[in-house]
Tab-separated table of C-alpha atoms in Angstrom:
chain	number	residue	atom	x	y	z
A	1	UNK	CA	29.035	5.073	-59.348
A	2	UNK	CA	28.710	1.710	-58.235
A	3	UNK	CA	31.597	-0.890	-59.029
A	4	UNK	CA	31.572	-4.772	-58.499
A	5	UNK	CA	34.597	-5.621	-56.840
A	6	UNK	CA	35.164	-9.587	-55.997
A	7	UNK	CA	37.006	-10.371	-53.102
A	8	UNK	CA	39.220	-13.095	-52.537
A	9	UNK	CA	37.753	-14.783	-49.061
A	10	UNK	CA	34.091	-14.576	-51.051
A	11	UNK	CA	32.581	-17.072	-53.057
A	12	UNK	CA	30.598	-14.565	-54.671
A	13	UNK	CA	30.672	-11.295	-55.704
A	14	UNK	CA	29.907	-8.401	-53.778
A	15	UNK	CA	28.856	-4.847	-54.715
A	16	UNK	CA	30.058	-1.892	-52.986
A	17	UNK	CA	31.039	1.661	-54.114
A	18	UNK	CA	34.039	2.345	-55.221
A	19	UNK	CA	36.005	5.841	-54.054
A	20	UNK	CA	36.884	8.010	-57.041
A	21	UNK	CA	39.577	10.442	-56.651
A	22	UNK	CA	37.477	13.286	-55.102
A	23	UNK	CA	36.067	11.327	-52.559
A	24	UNK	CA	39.305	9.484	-51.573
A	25	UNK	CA	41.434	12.506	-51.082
A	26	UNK	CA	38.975	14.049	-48.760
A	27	UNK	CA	38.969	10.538	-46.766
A	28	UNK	CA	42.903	11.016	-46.792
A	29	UNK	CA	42.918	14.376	-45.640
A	30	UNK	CA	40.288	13.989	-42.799
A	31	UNK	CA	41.922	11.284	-41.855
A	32	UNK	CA	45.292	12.669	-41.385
A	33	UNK	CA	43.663	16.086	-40.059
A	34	UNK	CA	42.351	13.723	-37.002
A	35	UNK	CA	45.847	12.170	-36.385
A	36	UNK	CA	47.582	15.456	-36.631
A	37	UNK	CA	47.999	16.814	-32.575
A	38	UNK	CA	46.142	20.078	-31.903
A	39	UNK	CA	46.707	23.020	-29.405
A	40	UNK	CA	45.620	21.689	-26.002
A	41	UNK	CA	44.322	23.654	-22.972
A	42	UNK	CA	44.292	21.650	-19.792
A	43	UNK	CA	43.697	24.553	-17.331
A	44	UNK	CA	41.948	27.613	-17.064
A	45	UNK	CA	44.490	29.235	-14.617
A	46	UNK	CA	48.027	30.630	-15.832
A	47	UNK	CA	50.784	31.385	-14.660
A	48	UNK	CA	51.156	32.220	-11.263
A	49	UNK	CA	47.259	31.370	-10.287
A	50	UNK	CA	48.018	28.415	-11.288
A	51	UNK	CA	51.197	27.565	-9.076
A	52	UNK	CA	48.381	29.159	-6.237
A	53	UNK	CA	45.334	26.641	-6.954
A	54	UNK	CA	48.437	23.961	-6.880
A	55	UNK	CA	49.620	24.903	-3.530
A	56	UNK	CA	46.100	25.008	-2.512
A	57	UNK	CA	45.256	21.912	-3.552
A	58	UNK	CA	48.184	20.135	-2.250
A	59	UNK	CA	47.929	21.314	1.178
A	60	UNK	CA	43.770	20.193	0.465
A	61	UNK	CA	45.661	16.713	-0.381
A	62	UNK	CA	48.053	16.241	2.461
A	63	UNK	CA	46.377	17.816	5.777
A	64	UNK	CA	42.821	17.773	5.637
A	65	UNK	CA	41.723	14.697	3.422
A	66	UNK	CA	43.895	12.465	5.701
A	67	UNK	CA	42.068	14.280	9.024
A	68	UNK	CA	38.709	13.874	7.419
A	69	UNK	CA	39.441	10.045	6.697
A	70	UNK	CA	40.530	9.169	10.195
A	71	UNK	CA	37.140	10.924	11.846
A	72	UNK	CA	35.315	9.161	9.292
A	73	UNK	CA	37.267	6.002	10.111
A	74	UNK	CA	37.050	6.269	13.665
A	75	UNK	CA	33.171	6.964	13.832
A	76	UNK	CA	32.335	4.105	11.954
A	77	UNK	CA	34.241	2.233	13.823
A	78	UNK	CA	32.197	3.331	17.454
A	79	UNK	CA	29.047	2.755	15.525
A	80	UNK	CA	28.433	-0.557	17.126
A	81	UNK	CA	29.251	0.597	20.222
A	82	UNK	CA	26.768	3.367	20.203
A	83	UNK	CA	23.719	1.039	18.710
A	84	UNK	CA	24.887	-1.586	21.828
A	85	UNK	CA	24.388	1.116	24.361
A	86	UNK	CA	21.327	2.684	22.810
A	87	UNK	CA	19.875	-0.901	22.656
A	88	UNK	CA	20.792	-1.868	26.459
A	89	UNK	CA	22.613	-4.833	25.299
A	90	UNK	CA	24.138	-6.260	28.274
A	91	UNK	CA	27.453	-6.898	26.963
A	92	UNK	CA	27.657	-3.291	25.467
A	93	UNK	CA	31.449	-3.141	27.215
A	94	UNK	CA	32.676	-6.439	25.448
A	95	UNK	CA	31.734	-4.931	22.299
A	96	UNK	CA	33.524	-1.454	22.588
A	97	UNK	CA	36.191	-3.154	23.571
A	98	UNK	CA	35.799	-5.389	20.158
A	99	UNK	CA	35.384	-1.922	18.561
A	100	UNK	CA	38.580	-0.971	19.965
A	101	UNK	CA	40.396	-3.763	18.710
A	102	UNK	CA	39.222	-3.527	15.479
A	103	UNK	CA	40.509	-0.072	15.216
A	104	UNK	CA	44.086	-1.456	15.937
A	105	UNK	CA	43.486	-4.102	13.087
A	106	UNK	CA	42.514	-2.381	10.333
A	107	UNK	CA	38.936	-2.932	11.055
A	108	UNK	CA	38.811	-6.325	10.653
A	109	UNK	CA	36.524	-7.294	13.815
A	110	UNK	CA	34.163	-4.389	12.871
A	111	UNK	CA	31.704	-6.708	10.834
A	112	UNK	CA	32.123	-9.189	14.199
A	113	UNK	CA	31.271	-5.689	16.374
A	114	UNK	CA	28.354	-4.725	14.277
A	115	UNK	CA	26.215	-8.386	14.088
A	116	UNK	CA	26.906	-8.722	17.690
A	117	UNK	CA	25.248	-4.948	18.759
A	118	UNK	CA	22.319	-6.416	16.661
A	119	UNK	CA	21.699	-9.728	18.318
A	120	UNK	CA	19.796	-10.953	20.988
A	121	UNK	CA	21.936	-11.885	24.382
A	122	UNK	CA	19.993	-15.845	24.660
A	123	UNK	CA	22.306	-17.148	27.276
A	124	UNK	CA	22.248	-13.748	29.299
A	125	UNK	CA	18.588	-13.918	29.370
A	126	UNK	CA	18.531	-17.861	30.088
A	127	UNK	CA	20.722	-17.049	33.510
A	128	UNK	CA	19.048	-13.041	34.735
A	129	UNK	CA	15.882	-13.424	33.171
A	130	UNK	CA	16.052	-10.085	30.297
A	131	UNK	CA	18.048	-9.295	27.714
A	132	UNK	CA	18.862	-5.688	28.324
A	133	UNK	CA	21.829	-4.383	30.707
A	134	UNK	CA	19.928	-3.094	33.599
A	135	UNK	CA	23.039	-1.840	35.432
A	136	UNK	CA	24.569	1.719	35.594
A	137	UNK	CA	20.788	3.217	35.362
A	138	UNK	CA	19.909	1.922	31.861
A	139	UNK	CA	17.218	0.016	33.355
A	140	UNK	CA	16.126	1.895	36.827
A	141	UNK	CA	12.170	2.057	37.023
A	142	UNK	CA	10.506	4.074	39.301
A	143	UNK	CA	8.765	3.046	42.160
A	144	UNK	CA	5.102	3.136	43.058
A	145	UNK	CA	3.954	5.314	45.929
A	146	UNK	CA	3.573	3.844	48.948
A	147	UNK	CA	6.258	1.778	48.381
A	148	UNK	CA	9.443	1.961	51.310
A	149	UNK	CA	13.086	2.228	50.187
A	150	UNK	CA	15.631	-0.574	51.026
A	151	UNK	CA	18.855	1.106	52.554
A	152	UNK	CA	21.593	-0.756	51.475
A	153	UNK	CA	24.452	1.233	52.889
A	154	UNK	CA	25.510	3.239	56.297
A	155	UNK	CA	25.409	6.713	53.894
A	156	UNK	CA	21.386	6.350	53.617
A	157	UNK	CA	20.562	5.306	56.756
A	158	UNK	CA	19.213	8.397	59.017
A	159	UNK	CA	20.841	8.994	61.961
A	160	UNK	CA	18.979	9.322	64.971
A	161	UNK	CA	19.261	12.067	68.200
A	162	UNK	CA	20.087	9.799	70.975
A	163	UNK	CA	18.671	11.760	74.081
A	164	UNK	CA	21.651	12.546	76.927
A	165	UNK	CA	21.990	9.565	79.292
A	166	UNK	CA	21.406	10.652	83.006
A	167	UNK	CA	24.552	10.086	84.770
A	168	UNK	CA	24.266	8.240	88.058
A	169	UNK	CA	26.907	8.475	91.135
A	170	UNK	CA	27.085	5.405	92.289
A	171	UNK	CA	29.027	4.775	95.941
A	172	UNK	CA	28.178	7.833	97.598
């Protein structure tokens, strides 16, 4: 059954249908079996494997997620260092020191760290001529044969067998 109803805020008049009593008490009663609160299971566990999975997950909570997060903090935090070295970047110290710092500050210098591993060294190069840290062995070649050795310090140089001097009387 279809009912013309006119509403106040229309101009004209709009058709819609119109509950009857069957209809509208069944509205009613859904309507306050939806509001009405229902029995509620929020765990699966009872009882006293429930105080278990609690203590579980509480000593989950306060020992190992903290431990986790601080390895996971500090090796993200060395990851510039490690790309500097593994690059040869010549000032691979200044930045694990910047790493270092940036530990202390919350990891505020890590972005700072990071850019710097990645860049190219332009004065460095300017004044030795590369732009890779040749120092501590990072940068040894090896020499062609036929090539001879430059001793550089009294360790490496050979010593020699002196033959015995001939003692000579002199005066009689």
């Amino acid at each position: 059954m279809v009912s013309v109803v006119k509403h106040r805020w229309d101009r004209g008049v709009a058709a819609r249908p119109a509950m009857t009593g069957r209809a509208g008490a069944l509205a009613v009663a859904g309507a306050l079996a939806l509001g009405l609160p229902g029995a509620a299971h929020a765990s699966l566990l009872s009882g006293e494997a429930l105080d278990t999975a609690a203590d579980v997950i509480a000593w989950i909570a306060l020992i190992i997620v903290p431990v986790v997060a601080i390895a996971v903090f500090w090796l993200v935090h060395i990851l510039p260092e490690k790309i500097a070295e593994n690059k040869k970047h010549p000032q691979a110290k200044a930045i694990q020191v910047l790493c270092l710092l940036s530990l202390f500050f919350g990891g505020m210098l890590w972005p700072i760290a990071w850019l710097w591993a990645y860049t190219k060294p332009v004065l460095h190069k300017m004044a030795y001529g590369t732009d890779v840290d040749e120092s501590h062995g990072h940068g040894t070649r090896e020499e062609p044969e036929g090539t001879v050795p430059v001793l550089t310090t009294e360790a490496e140089v050979p010593v020699r067998s002196v033959a015995p001097a001939k003692t000579v009387k002199l005066g009689g």
